[in-house]
Short mmCIF file of C-alpha atoms and ligand atoms in Angstrom, two decimals:
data_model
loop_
_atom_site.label_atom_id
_atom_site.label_comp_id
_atom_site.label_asym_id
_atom_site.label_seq_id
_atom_site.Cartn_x
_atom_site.Cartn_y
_atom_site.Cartn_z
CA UNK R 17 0.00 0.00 0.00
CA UNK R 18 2.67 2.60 0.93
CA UNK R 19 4.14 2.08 -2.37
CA UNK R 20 2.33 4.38 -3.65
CA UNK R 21 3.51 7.09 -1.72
CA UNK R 22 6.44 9.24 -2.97
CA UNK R 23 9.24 11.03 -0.66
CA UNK R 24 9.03 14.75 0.09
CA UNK R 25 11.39 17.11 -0.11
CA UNK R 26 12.71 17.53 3.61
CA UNK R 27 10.75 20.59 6.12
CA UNK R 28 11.80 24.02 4.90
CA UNK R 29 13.10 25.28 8.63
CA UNK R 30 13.68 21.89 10.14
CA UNK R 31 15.29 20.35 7.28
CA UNK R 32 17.84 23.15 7.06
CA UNK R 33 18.51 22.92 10.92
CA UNK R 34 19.55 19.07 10.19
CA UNK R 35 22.09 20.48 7.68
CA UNK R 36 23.35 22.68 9.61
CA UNK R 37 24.19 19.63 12.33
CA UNK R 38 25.81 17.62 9.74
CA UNK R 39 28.22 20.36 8.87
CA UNK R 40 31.52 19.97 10.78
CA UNK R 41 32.83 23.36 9.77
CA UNK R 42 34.37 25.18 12.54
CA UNK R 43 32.62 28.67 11.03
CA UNK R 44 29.06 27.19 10.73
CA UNK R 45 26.30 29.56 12.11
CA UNK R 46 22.43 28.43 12.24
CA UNK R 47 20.33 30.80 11.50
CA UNK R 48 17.54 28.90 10.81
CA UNK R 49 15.19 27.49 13.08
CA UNK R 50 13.70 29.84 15.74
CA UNK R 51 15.03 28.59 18.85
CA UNK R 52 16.73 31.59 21.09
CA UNK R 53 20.52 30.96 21.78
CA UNK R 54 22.85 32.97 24.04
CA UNK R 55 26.27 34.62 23.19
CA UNK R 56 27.64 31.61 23.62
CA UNK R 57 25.54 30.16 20.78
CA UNK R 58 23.80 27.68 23.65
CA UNK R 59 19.97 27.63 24.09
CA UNK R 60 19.80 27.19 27.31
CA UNK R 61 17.42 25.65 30.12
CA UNK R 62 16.06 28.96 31.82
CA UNK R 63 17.11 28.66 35.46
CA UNK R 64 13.42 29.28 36.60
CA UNK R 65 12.31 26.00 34.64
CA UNK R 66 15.59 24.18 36.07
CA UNK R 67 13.96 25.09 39.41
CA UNK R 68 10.55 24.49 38.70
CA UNK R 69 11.31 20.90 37.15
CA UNK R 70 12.89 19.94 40.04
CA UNK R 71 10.62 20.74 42.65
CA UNK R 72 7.94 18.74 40.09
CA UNK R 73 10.04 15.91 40.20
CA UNK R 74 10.64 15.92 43.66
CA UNK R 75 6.70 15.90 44.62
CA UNK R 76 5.41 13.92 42.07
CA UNK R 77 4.00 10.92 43.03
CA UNK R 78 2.20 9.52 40.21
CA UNK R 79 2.18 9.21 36.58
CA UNK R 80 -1.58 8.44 36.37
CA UNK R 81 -3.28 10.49 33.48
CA UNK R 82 -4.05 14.44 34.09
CA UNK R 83 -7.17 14.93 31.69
CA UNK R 84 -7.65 15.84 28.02
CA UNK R 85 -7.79 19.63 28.62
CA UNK R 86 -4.61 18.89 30.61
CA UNK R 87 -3.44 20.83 33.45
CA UNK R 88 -6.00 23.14 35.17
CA UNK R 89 -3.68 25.60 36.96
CA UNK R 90 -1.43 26.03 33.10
CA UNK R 91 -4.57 26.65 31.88
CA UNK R 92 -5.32 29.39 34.36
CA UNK R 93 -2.18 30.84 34.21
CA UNK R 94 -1.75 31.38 30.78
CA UNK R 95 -5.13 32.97 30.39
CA UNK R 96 -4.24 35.49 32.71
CA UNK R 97 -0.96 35.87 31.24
CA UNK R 98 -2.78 35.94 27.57
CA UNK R 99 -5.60 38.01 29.13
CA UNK R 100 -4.57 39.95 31.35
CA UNK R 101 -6.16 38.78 35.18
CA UNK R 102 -9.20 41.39 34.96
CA UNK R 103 -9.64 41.21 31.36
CA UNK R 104 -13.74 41.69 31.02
CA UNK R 105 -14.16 38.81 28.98
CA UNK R 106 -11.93 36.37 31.34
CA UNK R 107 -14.02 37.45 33.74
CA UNK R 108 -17.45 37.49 31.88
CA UNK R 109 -16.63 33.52 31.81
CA UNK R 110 -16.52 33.90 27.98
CA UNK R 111 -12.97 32.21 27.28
CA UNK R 112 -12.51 28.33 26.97
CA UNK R 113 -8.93 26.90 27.18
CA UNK R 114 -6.95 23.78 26.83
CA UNK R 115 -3.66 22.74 27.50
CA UNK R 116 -2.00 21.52 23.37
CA UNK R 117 0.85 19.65 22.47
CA UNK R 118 3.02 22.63 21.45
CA UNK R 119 1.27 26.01 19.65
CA UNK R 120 1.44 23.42 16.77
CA UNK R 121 -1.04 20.94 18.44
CA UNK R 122 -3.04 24.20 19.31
CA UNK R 123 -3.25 25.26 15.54
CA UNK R 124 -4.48 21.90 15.11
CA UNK R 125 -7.22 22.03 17.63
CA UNK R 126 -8.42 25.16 16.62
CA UNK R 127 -8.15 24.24 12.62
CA UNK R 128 -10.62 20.98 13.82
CA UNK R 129 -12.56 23.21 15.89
CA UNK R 130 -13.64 25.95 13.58
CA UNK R 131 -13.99 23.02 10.58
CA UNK R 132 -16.89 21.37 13.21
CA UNK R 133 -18.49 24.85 14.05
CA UNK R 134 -18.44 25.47 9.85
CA UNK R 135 -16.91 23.20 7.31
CA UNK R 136 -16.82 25.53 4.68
CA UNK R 137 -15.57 28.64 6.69
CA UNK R 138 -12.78 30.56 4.88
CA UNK R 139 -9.03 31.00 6.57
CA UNK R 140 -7.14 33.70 5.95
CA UNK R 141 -3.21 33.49 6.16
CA UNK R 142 -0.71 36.56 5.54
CA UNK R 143 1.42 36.51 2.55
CA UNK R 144 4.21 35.40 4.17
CA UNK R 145 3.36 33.39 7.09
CA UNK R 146 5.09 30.44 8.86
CA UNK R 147 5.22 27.98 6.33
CA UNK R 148 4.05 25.23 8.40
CA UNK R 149 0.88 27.67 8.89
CA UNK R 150 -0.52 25.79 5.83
CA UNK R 151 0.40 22.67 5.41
CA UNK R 152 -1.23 22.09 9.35
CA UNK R 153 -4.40 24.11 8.77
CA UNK R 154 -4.94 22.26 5.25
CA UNK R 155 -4.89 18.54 7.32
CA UNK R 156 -7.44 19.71 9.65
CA UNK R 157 -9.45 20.33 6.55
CA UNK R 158 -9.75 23.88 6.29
CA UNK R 159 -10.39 26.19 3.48
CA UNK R 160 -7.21 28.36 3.33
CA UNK R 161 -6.50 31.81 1.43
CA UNK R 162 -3.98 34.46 1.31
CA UNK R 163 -3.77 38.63 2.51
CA UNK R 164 -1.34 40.77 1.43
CA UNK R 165 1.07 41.14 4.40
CA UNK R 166 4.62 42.08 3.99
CA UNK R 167 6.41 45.01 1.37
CA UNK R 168 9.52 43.42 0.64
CA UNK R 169 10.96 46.28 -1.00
CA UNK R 170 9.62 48.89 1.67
CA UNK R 171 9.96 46.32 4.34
CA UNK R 172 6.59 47.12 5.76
CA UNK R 173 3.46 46.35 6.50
CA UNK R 174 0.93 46.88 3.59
CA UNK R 175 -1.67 47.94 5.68
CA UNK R 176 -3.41 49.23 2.67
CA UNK R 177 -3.47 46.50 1.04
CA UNK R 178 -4.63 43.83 3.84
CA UNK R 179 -7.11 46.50 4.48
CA UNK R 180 -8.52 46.55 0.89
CA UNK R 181 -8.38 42.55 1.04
CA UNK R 182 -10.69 42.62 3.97
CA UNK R 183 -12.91 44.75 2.82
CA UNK R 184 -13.55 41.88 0.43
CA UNK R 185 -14.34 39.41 2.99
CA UNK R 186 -17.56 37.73 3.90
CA UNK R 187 -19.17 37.81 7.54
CA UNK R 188 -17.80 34.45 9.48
CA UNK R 189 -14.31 34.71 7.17
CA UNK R 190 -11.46 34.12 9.55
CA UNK R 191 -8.22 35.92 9.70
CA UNK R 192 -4.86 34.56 11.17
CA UNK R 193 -3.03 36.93 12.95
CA UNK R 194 0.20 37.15 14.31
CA UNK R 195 0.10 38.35 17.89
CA UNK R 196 3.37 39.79 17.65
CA UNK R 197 7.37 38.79 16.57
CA UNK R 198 5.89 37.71 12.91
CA UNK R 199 7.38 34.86 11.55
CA UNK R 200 9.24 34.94 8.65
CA UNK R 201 8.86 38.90 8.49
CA UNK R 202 9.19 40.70 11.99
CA UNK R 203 7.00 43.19 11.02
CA UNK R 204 4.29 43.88 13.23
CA UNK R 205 1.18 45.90 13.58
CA UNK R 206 1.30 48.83 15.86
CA UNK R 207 -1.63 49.55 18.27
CA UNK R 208 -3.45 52.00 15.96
CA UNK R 209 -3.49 49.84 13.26
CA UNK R 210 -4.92 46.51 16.11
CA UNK R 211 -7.45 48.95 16.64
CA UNK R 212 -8.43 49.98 12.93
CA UNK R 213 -8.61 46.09 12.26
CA UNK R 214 -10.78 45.52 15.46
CA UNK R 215 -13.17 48.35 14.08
CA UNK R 216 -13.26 46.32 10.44
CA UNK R 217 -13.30 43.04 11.77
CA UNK R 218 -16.64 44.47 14.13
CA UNK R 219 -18.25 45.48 11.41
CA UNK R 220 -17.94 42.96 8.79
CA UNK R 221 -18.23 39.88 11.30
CA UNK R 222 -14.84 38.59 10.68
CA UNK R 223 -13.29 36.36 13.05
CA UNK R 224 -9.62 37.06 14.48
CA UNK R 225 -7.48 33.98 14.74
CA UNK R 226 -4.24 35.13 16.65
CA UNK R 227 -1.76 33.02 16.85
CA UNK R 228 0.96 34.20 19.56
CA UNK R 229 3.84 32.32 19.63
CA UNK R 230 6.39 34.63 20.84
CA UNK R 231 4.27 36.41 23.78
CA UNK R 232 7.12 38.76 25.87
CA UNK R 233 9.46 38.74 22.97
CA UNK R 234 9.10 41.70 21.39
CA UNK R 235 8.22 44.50 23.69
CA UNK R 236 7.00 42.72 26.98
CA UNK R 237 4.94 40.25 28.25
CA UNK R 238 1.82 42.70 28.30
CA UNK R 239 2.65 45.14 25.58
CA UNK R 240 2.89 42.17 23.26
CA UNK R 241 -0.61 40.75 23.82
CA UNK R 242 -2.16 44.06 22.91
CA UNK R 243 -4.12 42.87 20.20
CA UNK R 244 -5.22 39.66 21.65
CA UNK R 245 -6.70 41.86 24.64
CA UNK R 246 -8.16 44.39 22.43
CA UNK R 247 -9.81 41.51 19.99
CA UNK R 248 -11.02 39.27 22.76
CA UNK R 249 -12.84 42.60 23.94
CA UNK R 250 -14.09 44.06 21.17
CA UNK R 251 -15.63 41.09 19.30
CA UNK R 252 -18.12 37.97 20.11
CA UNK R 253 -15.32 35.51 19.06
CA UNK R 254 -12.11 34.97 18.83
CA UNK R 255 -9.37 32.10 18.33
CA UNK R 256 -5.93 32.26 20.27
CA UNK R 257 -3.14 29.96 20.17
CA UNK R 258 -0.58 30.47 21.99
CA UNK R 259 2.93 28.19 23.00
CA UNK R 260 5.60 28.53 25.39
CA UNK R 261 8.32 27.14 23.30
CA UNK R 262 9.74 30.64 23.10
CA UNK R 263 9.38 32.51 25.75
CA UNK R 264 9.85 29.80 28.31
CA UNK R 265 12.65 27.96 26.66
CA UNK R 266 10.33 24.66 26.62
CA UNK R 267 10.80 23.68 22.71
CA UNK R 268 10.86 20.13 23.04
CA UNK R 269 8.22 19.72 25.48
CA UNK R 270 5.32 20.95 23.38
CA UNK R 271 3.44 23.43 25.72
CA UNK R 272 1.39 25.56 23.98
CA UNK R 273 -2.64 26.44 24.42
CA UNK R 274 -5.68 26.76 22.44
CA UNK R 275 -8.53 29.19 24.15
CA UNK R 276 -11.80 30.18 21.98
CA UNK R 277 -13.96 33.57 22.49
CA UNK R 278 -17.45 32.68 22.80
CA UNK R 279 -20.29 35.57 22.50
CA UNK R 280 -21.62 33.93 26.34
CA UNK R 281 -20.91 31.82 28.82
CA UNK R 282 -23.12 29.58 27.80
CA UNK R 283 -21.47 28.86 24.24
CA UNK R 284 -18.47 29.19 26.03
CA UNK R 285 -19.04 25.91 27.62
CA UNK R 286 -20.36 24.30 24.47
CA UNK R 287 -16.92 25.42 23.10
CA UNK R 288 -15.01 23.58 25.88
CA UNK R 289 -16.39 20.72 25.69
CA UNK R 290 -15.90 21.09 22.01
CA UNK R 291 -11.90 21.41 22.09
CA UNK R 292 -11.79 18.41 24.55
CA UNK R 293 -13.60 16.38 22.50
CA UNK R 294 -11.34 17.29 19.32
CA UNK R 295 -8.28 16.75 21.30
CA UNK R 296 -9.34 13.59 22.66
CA UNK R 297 -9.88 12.02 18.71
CA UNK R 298 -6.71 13.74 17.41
CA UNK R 299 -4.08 12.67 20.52
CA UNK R 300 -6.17 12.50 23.27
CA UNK R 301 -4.48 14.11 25.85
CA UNK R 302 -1.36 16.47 25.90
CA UNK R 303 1.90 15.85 27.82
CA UNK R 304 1.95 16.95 31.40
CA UNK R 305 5.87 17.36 31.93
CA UNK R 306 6.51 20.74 30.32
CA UNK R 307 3.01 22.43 30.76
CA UNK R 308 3.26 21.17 34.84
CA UNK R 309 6.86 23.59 34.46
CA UNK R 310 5.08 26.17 33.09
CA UNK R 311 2.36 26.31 35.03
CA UNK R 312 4.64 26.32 38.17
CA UNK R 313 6.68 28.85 36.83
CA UNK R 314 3.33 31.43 35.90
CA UNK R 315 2.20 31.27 39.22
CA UNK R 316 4.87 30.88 42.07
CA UNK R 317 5.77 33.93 43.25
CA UNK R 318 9.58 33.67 43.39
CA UNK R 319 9.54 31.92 39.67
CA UNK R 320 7.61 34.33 37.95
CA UNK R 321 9.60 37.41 39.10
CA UNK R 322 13.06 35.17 38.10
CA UNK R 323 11.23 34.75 34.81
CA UNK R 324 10.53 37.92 34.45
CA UNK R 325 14.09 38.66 34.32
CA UNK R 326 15.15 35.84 32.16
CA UNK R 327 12.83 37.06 29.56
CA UNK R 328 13.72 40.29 29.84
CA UNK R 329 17.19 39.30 28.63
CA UNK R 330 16.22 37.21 26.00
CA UNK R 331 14.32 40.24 24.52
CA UNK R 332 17.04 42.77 24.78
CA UNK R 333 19.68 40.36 23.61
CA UNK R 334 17.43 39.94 20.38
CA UNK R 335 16.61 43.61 19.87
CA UNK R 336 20.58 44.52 20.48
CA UNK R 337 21.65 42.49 18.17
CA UNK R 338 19.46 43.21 15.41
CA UNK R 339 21.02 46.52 15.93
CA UNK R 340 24.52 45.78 15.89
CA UNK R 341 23.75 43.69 12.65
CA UNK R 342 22.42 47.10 11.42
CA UNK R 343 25.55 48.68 12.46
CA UNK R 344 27.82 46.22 11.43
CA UNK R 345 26.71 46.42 7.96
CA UNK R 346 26.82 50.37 7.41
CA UNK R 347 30.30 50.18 8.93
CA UNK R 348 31.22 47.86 5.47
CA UNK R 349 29.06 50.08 3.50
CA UNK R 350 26.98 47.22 2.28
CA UNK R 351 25.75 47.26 -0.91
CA UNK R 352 21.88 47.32 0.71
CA UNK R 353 20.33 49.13 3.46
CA UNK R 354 19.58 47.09 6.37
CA UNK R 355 18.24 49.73 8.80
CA UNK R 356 14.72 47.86 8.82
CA UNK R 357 15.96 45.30 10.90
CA UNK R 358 16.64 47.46 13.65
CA UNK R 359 12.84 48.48 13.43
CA UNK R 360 11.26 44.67 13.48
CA UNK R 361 10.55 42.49 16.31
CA UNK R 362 11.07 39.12 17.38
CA UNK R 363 13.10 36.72 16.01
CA UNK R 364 13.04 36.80 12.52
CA UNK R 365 13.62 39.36 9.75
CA UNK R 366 14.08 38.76 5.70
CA UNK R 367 17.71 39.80 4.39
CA UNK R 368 15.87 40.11 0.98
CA UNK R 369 18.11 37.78 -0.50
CA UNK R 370 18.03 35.44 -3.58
CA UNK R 371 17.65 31.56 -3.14
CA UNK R 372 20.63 31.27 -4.82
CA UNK R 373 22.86 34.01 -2.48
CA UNK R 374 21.75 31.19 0.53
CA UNK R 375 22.13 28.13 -1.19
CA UNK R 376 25.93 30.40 -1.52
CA UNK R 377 26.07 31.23 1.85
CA UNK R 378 25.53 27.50 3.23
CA UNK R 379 27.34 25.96 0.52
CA UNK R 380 30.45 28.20 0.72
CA UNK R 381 30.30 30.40 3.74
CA UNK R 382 28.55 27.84 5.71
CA UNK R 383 25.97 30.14 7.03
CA UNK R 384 22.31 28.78 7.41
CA UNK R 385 19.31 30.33 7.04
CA UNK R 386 15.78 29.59 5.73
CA UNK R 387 15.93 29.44 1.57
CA UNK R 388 13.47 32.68 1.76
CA UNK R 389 16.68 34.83 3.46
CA UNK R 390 14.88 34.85 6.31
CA UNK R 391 17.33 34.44 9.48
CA UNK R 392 16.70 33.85 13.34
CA UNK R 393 18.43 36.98 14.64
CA UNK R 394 18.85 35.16 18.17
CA UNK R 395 22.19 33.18 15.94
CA UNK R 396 23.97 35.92 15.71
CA UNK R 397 26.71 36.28 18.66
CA UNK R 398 29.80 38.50 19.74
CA UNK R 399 32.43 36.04 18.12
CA UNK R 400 30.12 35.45 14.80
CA UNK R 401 28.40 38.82 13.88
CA UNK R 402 31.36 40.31 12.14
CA UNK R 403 31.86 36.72 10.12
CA UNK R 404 28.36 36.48 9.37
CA UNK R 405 28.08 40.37 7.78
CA UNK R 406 31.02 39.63 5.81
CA UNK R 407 29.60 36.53 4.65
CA UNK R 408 26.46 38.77 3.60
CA UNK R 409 28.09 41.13 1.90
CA UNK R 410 30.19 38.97 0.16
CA UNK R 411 27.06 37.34 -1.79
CA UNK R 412 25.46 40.40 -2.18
C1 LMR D 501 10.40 28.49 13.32
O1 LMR D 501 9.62 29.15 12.64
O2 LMR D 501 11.60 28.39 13.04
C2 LMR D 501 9.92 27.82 14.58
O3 LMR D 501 8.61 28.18 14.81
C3 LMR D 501 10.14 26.36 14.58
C4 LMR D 501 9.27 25.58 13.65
O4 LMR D 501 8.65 24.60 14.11
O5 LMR D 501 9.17 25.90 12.45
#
């Protein structure tokens, strides 16, 4: 039977991160995936989860199954930490969450959800988005389009442009949304133009789907989830995903969430018990380990405020170095300005190069990044910026 099925080219991020492990070049630099790594070029165990973990393992006394919307108190946490604690709505009882295998696992729960609520409901992605944004909506069977998103040449928004393509859209048309730190472009909507979408959205019945993977990464923990406050607000419903692969350091333990906006409390319990029962036929229930760290983390005291500070460094690490990339390039007069990438957020930015200037830059200079030039800023380091700008500027 499986004959018939033919191989795939390998993932466009994680395939280039397994090229970049089988390199043994002393010079290599990953830029690829989006995983934050120090100056040392380490991605390290936050000490707060190091803590948290252990005091977990030390207490635990049972391996029995949690439940399929998976830890209670993560749950809680993160919607205040998503919300905000007195966030009308929270409060109003008119938010359902559950605990996901990753924001991946989340995506997937929500793409099942919304297909349930209304099979032939409309996504709409930005042109670019995360190119796994996709391929994992298309499995859960979801009707997927395109908005204009990112000017590569201005290395902006097109807000005019998204805005004309919503004015297009039908009532009940959904529109993904990145929270904040877009990924591939780092270009994110300010709070006037949240606001001018939350008026549209209002009036034409379209529903937000926000997907906030990078929550305290670009300007803080509650500055970031401006638009996910003002949406969940301002309209009768609203899909969030969120994961805490980023801003916890908790990659390989898939901790992410999925909560839905329901116009009452009423529908928001239909909506629970719709995202457990989804979760239960796609994996059934999530993994404890990582979410159980989280949730410790989000509401001890002691943890939260060492988080705090841990994240806090992560996020000025990431903005300092996109602007000593910046500076680093004017001071070898490269042949392109790259002053934009001071002005973006989170981890990623486009170089605007060629396909064939990064195949060249692997290849030859052994410098990795995703084939659409778009690099994870968190590679760059003290002993590898000024090897990394010459390697630009030497394809360019
Ligand atoms: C990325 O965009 O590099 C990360 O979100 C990792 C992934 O799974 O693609």
């Amino acid at each position: 039977m499986f004959q018939s099925l033919e191989a795939l080219p390998p993932d466009a991020i994680i395939g280039i991160m397994s090229l970049y492990r089988q390199d043994n070049d002393p010079r290599k630099v990953d830029l690829s995936v989006g995983v934050y790594q120090d100056d040392s070029g380490k991605t390290p165990v936050l000490d707060c989860v190091r803590i948290a973990e252990q005091q977990i393992l030390e207490e635990q006394s049972t391996k029995s199954y949690v439940g399929i919307a998976g830890n209670a108190g993560f749950n809680k946490s993160m919607e205040s930490m998503l919300f905000g604690v007195n966030h009308p709505t929270l409060r109003a009882g008119r938010i359902s969450s559950i605990q996901t295998p990753g924001g991946s696992g989340g995506l997937c729960v929500a793409g099942h959800t919304i297909v349930r609520a209304k099979p032939e409901a409309r996504v709409w992605l930005s042109d670019p988005s995360w190119p796994n944004h996709m391929p994992l909506l298309k499995l859960s069977g979801l009707n997927l389009e395109q908005y204009p998103y990112y000017d590569y040449d201005k290395h902006c928004i097109n807000f005019d442009a998204m805005i004309n393509a919503f004015n297009t859209l039908r009532s009940d048309d959904i529109v993904l949304l990145h929270g904040c730190c877009h990924n591939p472009c780092g270009a994110d909507l300010s709070k006037e133009q949240w606001n001018l979408l939350a008026d549209l959205f209002e009036e034409r019945g379209i529903v937000p789907f926000i997907d906030i993977a990078y929550q305290g990464l670009a300007n803080g923990l509650e500055e970031d989830a401006y638009g996910v406050r003002l949406m969940a607000e301002r309209l009768d419903e609203v899909v969030v995903v969120t994961s805490c692969s980023k801003n916890l350091g908790l990659y390989r333990e898939r901790v992410g969430m999925t909560s839905l906006v329901s116009k009452d409390v009423e529908r928001a319990k239909i909506a629970q018990s719709n995202l457990g029962n989804v979760a239960r036929g796609i994996y059934s229930m999530p993994p404890d380990h990582g979410a159980a760290v989280a949730g410790r983390v989000l509401s001890d005291g002691e943890l939260n405020k060492l988080w705090l500070k841990e994240l806090g460094t992560m996020r000025t690490r990431i903005n300092s170095l996109r602007q000593l990339f910046v500076e680093k390039a004017e001071e070898r007069n490269a042949p392109r300005d790259f002053s934009f990438i001071s002005e973006e957020k989170g981890m990623f930015s486009f170089l605007g190069l060629s396909r064939k200037q990064v195949v060249k830059l692997r290849e030859e200079f052994h410098v990795y990044m995703v084939e659409t030039s778009r690099i994870n800023v968190a590679g760059i380091n003290q002993s590898n910026v000024d090897y990394v700008v010459d390697s630009i500027v030497a394809v360019l």
